[in-house]
Short mmCIF file of N, CA and C in Angstrom, two decimals:
data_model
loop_
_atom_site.label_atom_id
_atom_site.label_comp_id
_atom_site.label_asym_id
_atom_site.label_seq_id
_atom_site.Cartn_x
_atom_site.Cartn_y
_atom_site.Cartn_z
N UNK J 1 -1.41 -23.04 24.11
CA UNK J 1 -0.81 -22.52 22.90
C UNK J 1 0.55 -21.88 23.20
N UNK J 2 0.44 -21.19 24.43
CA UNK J 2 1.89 -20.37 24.17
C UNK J 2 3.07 -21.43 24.74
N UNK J 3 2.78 -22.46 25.29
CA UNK J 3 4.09 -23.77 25.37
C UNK J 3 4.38 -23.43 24.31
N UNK J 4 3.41 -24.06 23.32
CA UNK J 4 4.14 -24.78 21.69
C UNK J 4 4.92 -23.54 21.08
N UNK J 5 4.05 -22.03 21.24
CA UNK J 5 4.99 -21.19 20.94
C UNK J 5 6.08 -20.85 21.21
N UNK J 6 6.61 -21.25 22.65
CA UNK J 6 7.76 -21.57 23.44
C UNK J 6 8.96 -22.29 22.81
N UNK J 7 8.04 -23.10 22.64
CA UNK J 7 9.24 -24.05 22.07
C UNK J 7 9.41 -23.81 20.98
N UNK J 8 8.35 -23.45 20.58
CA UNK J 8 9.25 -23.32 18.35
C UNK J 8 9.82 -22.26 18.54
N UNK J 9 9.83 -21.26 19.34
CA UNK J 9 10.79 -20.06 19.42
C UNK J 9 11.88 -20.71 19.82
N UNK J 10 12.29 -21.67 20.53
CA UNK J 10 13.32 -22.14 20.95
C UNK J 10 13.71 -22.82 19.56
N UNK J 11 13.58 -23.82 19.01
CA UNK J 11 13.40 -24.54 18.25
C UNK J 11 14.78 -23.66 16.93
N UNK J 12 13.21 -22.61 16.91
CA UNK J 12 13.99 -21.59 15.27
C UNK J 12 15.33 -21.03 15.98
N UNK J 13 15.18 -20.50 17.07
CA UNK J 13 16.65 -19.79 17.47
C UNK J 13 17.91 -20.66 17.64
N UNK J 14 17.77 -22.44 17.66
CA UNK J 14 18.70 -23.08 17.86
C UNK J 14 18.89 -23.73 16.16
N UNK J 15 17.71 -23.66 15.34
CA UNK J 15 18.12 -25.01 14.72
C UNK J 15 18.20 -23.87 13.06
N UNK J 16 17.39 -22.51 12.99
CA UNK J 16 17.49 -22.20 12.15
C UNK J 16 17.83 -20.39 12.55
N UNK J 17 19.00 -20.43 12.97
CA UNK J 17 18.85 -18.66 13.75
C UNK J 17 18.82 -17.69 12.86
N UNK J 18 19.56 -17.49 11.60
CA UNK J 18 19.69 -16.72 10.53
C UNK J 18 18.26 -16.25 10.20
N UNK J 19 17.05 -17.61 9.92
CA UNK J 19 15.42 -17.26 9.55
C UNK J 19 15.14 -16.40 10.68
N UNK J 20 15.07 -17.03 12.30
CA UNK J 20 14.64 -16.29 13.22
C UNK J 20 15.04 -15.03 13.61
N UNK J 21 16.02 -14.57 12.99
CA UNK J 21 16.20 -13.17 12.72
C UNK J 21 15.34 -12.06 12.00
N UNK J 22 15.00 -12.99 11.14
CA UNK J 22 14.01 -12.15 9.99
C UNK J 22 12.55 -12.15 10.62
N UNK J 23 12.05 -12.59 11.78
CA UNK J 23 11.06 -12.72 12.66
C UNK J 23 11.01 -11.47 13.06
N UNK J 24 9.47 -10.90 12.80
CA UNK J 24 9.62 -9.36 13.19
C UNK J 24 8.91 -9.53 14.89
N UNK J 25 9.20 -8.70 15.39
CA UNK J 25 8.59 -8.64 17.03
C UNK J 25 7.39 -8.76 17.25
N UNK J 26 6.94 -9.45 18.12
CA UNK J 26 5.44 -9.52 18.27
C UNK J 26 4.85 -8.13 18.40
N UNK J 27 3.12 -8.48 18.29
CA UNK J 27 2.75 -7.21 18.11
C UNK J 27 1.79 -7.26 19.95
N UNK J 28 1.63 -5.76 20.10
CA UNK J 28 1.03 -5.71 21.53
C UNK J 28 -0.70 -5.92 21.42
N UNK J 29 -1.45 -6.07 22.55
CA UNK J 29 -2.59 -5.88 22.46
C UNK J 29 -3.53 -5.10 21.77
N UNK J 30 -2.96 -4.00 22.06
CA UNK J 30 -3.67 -2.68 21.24
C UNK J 30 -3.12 -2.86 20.17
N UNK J 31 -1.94 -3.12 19.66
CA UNK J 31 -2.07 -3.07 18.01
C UNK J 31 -2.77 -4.03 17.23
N UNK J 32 -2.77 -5.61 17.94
CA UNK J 32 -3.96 -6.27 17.14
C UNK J 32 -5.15 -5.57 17.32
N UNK J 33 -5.91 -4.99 18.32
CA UNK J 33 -7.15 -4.23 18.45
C UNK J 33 -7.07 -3.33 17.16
N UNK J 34 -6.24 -2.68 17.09
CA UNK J 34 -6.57 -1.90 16.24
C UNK J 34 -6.32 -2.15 15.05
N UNK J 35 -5.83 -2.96 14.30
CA UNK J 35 -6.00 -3.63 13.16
C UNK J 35 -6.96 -4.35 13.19
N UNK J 36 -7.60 -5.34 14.04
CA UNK J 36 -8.74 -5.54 14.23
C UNK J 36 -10.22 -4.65 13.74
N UNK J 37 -10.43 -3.37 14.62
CA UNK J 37 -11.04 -2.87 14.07
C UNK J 37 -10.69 -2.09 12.72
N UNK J 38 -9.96 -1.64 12.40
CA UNK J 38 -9.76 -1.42 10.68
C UNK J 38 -9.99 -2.65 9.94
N UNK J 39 -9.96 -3.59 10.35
CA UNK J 39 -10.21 -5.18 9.15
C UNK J 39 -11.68 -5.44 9.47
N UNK J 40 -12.52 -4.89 10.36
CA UNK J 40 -13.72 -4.99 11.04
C UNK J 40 -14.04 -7.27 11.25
N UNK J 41 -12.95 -7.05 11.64
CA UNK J 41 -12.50 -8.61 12.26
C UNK J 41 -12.32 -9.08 13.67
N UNK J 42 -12.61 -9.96 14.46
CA UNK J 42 -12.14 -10.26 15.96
C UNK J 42 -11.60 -11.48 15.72
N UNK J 43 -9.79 -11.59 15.77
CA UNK J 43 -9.19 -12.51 15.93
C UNK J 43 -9.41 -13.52 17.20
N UNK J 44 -9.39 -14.76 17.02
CA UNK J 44 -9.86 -15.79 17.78
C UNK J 44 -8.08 -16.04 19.14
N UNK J 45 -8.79 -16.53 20.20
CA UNK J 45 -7.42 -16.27 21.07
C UNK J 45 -5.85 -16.53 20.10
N UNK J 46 -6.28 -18.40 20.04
CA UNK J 46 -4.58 -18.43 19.61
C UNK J 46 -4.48 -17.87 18.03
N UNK J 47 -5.15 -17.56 17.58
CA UNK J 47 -4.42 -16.45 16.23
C UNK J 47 -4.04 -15.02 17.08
N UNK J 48 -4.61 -14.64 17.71
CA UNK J 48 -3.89 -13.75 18.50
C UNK J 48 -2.56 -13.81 19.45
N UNK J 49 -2.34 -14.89 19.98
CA UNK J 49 -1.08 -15.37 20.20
C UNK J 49 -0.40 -15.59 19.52
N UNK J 50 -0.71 -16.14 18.26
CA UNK J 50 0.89 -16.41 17.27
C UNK J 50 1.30 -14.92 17.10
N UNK J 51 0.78 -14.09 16.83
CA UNK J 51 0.78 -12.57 16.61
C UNK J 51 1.54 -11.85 17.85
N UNK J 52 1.44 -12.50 18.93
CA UNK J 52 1.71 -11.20 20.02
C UNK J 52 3.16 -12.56 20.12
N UNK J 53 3.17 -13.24 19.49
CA UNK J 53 4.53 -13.98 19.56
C UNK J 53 5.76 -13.03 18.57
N UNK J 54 5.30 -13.45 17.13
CA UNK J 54 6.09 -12.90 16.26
C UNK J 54 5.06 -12.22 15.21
N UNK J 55 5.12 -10.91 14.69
CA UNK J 55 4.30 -10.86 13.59
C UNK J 55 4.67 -10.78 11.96
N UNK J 56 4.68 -12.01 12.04
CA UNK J 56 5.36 -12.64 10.34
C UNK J 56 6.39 -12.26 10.02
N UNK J 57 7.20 -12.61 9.19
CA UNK J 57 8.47 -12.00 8.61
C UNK J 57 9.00 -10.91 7.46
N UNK J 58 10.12 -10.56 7.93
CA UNK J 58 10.58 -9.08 7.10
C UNK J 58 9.83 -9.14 5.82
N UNK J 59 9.50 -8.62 4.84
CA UNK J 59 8.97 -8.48 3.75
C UNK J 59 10.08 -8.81 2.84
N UNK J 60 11.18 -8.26 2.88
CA UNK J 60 12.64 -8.79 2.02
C UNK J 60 13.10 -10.02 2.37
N UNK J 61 12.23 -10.77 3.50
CA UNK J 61 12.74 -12.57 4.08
C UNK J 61 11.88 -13.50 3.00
N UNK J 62 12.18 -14.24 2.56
CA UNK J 62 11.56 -15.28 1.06
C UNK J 62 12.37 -16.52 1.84
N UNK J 63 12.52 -16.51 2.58
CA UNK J 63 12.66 -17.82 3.69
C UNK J 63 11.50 -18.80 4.37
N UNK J 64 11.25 -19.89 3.80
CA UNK J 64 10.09 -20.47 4.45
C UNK J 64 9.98 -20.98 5.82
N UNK J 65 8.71 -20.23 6.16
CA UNK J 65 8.82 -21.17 7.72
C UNK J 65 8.27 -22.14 7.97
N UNK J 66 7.30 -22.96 6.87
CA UNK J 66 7.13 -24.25 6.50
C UNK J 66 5.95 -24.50 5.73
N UNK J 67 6.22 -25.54 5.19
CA UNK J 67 5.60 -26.10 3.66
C UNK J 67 5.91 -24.86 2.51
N UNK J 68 6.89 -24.27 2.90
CA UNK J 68 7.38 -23.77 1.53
C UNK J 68 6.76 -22.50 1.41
N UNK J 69 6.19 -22.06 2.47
CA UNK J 69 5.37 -20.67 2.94
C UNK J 69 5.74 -19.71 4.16
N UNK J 70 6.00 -18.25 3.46
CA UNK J 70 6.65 -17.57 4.43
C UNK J 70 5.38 -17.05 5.52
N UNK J 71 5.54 -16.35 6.55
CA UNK J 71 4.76 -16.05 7.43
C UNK J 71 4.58 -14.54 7.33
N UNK J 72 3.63 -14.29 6.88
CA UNK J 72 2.56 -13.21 6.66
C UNK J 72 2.77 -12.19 8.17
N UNK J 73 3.39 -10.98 8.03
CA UNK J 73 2.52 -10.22 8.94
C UNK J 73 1.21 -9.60 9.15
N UNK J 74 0.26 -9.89 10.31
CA UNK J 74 -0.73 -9.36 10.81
C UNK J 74 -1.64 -8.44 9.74
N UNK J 75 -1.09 -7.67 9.88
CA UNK J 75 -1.89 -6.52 8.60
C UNK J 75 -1.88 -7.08 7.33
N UNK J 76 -0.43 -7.58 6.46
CA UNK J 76 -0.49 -8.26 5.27
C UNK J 76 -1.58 -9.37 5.40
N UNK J 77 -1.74 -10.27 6.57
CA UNK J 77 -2.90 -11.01 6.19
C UNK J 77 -4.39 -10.68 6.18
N UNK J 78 -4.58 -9.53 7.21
CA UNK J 78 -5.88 -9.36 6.91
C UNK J 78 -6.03 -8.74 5.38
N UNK J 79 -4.99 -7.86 5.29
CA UNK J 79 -5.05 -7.09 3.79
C UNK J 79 -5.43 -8.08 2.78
N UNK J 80 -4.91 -8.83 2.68
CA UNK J 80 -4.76 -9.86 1.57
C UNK J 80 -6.44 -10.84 1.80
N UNK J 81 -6.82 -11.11 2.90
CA UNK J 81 -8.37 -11.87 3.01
C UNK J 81 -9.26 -10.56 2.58
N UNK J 82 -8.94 -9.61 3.03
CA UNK J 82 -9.98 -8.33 2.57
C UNK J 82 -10.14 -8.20 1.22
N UNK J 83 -8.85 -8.29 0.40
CA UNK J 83 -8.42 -8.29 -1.22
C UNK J 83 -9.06 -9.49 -2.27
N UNK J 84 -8.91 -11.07 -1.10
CA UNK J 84 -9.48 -12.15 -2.00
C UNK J 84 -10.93 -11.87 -1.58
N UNK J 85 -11.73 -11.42 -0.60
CA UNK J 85 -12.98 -11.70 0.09
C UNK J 85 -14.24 -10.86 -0.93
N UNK J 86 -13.02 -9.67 -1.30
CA UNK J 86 -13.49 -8.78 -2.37
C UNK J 86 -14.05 -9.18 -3.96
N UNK J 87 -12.86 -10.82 -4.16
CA UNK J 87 -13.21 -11.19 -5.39
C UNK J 87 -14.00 -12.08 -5.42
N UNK J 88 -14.75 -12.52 -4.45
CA UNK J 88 -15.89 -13.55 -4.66
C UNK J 88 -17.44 -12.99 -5.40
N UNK J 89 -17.72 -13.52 -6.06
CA UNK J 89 -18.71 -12.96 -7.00
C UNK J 89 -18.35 -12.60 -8.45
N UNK J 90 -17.16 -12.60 -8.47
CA UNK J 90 -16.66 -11.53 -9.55
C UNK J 90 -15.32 -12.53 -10.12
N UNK J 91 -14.32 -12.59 -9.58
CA UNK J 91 -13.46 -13.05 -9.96
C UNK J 91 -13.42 -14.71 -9.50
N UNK J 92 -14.12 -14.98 -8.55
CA UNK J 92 -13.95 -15.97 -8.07
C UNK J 92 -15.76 -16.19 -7.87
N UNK J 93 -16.09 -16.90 -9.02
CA UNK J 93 -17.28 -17.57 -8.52
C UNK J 93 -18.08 -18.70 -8.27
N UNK J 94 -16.94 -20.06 -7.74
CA UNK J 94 -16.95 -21.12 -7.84
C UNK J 94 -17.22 -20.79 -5.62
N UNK J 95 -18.43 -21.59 -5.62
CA UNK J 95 -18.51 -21.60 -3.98
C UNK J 95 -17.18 -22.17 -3.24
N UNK J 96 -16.97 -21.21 -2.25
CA UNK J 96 -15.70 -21.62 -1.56
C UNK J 96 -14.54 -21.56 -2.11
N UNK J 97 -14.43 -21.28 -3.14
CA UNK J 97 -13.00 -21.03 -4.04
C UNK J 97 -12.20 -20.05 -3.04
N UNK J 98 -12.90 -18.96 -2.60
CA UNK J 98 -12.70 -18.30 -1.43
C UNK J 98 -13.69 -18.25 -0.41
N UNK J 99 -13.03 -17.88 1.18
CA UNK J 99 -14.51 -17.72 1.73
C UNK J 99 -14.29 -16.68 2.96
N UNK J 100 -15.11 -16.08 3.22
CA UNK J 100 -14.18 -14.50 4.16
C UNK J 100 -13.94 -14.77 5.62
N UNK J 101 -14.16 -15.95 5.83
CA UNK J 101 -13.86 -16.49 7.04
C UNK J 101 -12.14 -17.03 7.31
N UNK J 102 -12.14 -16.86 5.91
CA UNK J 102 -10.36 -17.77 5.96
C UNK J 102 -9.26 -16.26 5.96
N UNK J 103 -8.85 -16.74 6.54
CA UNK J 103 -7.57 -15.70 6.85
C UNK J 103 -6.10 -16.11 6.58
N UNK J 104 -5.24 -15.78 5.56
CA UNK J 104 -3.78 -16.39 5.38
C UNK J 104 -3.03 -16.19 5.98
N UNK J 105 -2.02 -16.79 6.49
CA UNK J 105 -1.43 -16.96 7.36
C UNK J 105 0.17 -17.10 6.85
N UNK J 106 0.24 -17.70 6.13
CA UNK J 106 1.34 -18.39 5.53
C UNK J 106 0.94 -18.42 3.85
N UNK J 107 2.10 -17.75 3.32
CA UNK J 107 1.86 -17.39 2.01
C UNK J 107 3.55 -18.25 0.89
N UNK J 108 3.38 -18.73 -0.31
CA UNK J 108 4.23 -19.43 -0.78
C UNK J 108 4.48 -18.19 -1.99
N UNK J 109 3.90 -17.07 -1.69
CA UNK J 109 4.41 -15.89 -2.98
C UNK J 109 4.22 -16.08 -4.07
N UNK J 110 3.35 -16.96 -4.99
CA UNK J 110 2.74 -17.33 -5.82
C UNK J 110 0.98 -17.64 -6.07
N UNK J 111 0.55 -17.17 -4.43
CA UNK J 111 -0.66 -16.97 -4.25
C UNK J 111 -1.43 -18.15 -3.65
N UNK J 112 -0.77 -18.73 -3.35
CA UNK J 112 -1.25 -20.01 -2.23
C UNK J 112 -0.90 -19.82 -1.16
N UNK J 113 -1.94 -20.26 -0.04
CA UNK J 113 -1.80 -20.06 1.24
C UNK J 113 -2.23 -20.79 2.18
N UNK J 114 -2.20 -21.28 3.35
CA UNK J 114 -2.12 -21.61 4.50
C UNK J 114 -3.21 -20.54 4.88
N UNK J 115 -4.15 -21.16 5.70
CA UNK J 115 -5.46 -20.20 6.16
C UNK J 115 -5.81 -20.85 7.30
N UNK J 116 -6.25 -20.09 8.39
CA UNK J 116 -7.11 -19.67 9.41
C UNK J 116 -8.38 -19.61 9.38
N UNK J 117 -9.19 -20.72 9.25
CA UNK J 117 -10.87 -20.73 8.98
C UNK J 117 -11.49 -20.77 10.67
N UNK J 118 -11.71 -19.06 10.43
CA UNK J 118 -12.63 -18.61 11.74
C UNK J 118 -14.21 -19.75 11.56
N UNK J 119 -14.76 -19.36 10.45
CA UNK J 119 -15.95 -20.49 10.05
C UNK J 119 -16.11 -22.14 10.58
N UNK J 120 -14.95 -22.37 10.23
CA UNK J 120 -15.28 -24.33 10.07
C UNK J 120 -15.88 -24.63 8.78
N UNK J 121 -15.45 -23.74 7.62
CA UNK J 121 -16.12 -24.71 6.36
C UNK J 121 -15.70 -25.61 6.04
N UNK J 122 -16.37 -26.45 5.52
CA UNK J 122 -16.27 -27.90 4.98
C UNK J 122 -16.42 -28.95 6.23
N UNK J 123 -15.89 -28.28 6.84
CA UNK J 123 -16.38 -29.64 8.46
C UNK J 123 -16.45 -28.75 9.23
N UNK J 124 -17.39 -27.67 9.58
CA UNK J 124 -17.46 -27.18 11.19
C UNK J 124 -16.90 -27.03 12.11
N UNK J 125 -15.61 -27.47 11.99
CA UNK J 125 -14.37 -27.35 12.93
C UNK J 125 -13.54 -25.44 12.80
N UNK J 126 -13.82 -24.86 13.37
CA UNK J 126 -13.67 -23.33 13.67
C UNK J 126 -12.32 -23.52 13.87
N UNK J 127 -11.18 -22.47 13.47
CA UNK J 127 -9.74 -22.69 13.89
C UNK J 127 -9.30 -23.66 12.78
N UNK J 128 -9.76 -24.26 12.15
CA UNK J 128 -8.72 -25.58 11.24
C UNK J 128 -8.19 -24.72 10.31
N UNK J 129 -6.76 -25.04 9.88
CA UNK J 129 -6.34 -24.87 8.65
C UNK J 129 -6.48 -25.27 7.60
N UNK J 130 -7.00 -24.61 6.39
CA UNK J 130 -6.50 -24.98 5.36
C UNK J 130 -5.87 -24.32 3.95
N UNK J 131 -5.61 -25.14 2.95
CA UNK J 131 -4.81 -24.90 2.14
C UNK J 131 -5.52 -24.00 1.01
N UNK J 132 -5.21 -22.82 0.73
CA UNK J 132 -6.09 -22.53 -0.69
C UNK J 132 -5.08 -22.32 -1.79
N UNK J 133 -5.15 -23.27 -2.65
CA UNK J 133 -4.56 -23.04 -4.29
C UNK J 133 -4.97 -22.02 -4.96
N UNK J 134 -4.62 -20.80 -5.48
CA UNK J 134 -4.87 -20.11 -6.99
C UNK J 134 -5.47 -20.97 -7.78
N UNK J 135 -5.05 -21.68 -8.13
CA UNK J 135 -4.78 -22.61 -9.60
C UNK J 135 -5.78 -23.79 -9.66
N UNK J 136 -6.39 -24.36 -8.55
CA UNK J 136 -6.72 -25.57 -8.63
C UNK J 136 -7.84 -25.40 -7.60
N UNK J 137 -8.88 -26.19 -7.47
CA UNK J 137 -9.82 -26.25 -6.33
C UNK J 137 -9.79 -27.07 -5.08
N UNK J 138 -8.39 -27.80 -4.58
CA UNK J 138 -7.93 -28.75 -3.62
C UNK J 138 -8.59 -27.35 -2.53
N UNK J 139 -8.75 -28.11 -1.52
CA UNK J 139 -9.17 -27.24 -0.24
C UNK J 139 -8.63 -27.98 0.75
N UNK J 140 -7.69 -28.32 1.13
CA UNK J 140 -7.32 -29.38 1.99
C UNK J 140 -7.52 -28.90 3.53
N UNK J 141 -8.36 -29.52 4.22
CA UNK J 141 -7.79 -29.66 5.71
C UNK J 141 -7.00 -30.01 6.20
N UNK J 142 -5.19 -29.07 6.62
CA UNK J 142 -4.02 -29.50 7.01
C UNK J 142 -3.99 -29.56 8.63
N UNK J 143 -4.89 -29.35 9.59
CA UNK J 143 -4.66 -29.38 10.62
C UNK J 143 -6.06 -28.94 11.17
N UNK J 144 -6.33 -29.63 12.77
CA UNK J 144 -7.90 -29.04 12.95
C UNK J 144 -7.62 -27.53 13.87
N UNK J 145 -7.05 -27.34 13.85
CA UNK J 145 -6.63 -25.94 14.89
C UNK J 145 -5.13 -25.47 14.97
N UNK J 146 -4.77 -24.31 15.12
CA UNK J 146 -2.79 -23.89 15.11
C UNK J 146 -2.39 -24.59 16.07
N UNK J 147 -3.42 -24.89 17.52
CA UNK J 147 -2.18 -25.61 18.28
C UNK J 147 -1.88 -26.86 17.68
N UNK J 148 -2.21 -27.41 16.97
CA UNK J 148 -1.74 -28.97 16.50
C UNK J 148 -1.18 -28.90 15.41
N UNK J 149 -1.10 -27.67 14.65
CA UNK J 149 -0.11 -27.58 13.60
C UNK J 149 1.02 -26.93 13.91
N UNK J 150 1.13 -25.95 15.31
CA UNK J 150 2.05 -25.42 15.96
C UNK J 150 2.96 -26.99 15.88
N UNK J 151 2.28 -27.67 16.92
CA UNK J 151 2.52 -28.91 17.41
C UNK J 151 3.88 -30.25 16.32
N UNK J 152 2.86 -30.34 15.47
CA UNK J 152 3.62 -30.76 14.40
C UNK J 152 5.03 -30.04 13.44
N UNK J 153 4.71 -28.49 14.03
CA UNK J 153 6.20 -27.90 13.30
C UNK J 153 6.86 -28.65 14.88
N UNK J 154 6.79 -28.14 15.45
CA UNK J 154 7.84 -28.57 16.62
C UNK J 154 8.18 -30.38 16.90
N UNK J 155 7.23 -30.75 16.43
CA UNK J 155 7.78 -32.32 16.14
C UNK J 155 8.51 -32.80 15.12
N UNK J 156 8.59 -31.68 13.95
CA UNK J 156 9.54 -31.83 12.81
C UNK J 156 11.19 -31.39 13.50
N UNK J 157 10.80 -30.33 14.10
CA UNK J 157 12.45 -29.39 14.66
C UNK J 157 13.21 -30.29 15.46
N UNK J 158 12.28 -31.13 16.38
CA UNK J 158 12.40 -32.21 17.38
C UNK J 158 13.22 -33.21 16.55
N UNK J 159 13.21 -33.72 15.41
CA UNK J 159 13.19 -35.13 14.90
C UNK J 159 14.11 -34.80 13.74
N UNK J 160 14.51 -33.12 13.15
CA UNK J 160 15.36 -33.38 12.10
C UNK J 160 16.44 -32.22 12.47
N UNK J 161 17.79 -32.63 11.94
CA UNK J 161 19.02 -32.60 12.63
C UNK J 161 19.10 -30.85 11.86
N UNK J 162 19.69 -30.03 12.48
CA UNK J 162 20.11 -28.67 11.80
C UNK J 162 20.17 -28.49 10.37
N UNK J 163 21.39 -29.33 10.23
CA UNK J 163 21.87 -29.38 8.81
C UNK J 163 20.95 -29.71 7.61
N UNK J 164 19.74 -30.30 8.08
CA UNK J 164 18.52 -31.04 7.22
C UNK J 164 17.82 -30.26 7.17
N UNK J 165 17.62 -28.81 7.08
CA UNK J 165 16.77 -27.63 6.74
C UNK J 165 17.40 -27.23 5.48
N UNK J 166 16.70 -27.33 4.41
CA UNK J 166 16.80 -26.79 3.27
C UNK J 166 15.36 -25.77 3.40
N UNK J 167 15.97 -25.31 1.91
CA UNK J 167 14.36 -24.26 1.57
C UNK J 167 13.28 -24.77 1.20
N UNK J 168 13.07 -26.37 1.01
CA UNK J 168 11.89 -26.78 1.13
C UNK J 168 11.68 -28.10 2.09
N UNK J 169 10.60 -27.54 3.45
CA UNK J 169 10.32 -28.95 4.05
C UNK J 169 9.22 -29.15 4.38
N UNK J 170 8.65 -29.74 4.73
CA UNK J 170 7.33 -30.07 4.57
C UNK J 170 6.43 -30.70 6.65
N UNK J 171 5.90 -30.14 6.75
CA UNK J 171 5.23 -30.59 8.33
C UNK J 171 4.29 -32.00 7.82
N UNK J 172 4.69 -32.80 8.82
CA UNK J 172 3.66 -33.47 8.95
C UNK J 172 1.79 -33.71 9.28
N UNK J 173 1.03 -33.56 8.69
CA UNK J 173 -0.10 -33.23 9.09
C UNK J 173 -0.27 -33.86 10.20
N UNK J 174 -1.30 -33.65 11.29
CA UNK J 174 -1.71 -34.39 12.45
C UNK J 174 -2.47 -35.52 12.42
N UNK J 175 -2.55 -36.51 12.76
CA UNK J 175 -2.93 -37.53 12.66
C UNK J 175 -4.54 -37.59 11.83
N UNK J 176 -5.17 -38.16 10.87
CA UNK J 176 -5.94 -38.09 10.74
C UNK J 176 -6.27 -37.03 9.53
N UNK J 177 -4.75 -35.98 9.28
CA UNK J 177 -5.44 -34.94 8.30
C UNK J 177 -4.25 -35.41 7.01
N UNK J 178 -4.12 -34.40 6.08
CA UNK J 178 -5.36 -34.09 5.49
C UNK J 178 -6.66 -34.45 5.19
N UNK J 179 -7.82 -33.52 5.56
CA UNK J 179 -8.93 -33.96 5.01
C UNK J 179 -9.39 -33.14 3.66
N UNK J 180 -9.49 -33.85 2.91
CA UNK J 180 -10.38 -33.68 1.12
C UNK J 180 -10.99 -32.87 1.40
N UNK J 181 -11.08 -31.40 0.50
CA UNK J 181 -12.04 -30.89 0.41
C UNK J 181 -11.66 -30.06 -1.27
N UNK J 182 -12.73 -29.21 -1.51
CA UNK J 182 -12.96 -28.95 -2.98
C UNK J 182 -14.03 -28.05 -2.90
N UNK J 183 -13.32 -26.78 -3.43
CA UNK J 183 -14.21 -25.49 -4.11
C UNK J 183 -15.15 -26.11 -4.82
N UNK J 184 -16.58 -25.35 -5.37
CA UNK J 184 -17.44 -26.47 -5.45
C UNK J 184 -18.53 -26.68 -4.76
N UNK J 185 -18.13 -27.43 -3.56
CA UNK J 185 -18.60 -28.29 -2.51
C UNK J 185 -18.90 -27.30 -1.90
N UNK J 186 -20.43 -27.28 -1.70
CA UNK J 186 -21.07 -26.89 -0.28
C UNK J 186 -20.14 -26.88 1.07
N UNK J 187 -20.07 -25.72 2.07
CA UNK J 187 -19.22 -25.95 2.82
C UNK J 187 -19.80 -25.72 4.41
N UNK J 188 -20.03 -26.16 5.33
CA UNK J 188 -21.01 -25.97 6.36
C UNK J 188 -20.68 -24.38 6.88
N UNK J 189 -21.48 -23.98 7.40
CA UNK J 189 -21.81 -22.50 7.72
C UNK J 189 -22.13 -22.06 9.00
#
């Protein structure tokens, strides 16, 4: 994991430096611990590495760091899984619409997010990302783990020229993904 983090740090500081500015400093051991225990959560290694890399961006940065989603700091994401995890039953009572295993990661400021499924719902795969809509019940599997979605930002940075960063671009999923999924649907456990 920490290559790929290597390189997309290289990557943002050459191809987009202005965003990588707004990259707040990684956080140390003890401070994930201890947000850890206040979220009564144990982050999995490489979610703990993207973290002790950079921990998400300035709060005044509305700059995407991809698919049109800014990067959540550490605390804002557990805050925010603690906040949706809260509305299941109540506000959210469609199975899996939410699920407290998912953690956001990447937020588009309209309430969709990019998630961290400690679980493996919907396919058992622990670490996969996926997508959760507000609005709609798509559940998409965008990647089976961060290193391969790490992977795929850095094969985008690799393949498109400076000047071709606008405010909306889109990663390629990894071979094989997206996989279908839908609030709803039973999700393995």
């Amino acid at each position: 994991m920490q290559a790929f983090l290597n390189k997309l740090d290289e990557h943002l500081r050459t191809k987009r430096a202005d965003y990588y500015a707004t990259l707040q400093p990684g956080l140390s051991a003890a401070a994930i611990a201890a947000l850890e225990q206040t979220y009564n959560v144990t982050l999995p290694a490489d979610l703990r590495a993207l973290y002790q890399w950079k921990n998400g961006q300035q709060a005044d940065s509305y700059e995407a760091f991809v698919n049109n989603a800014m990067f959540l700091s550490l605390q804002h994401a557990l805050d925010s899984a603690s906040e949706l995890t809260g509305m299941i039953g109540t506000d959210f009572e469609m199975e899996n619409w939410w699920h407290p295993a998912w953690i956001p990661i990447w937020d588009n400021g309209g309430g969709d997010y990019i998630c961290y499924d400690t679980a493996g719902v919907f396919t058992g795969i622990k670490g996969q990302l996926i997508e959760f809509w507000h609005a709609d019940n798509d559940r998409d599997t965008i990647a089976p783990d961060l290193t391969a979605f790490i992977n795929s930002i850095n094969q985008l940075y690799a393949t498109t020229d400076k000047k071709d960063f606008d405010e909306y671009f889109e990663v390629k999923a990894p071979d094989g993904y997206p996989k279908g999924n839908f609030a709803g649907e039973p999700g393995k456990r």
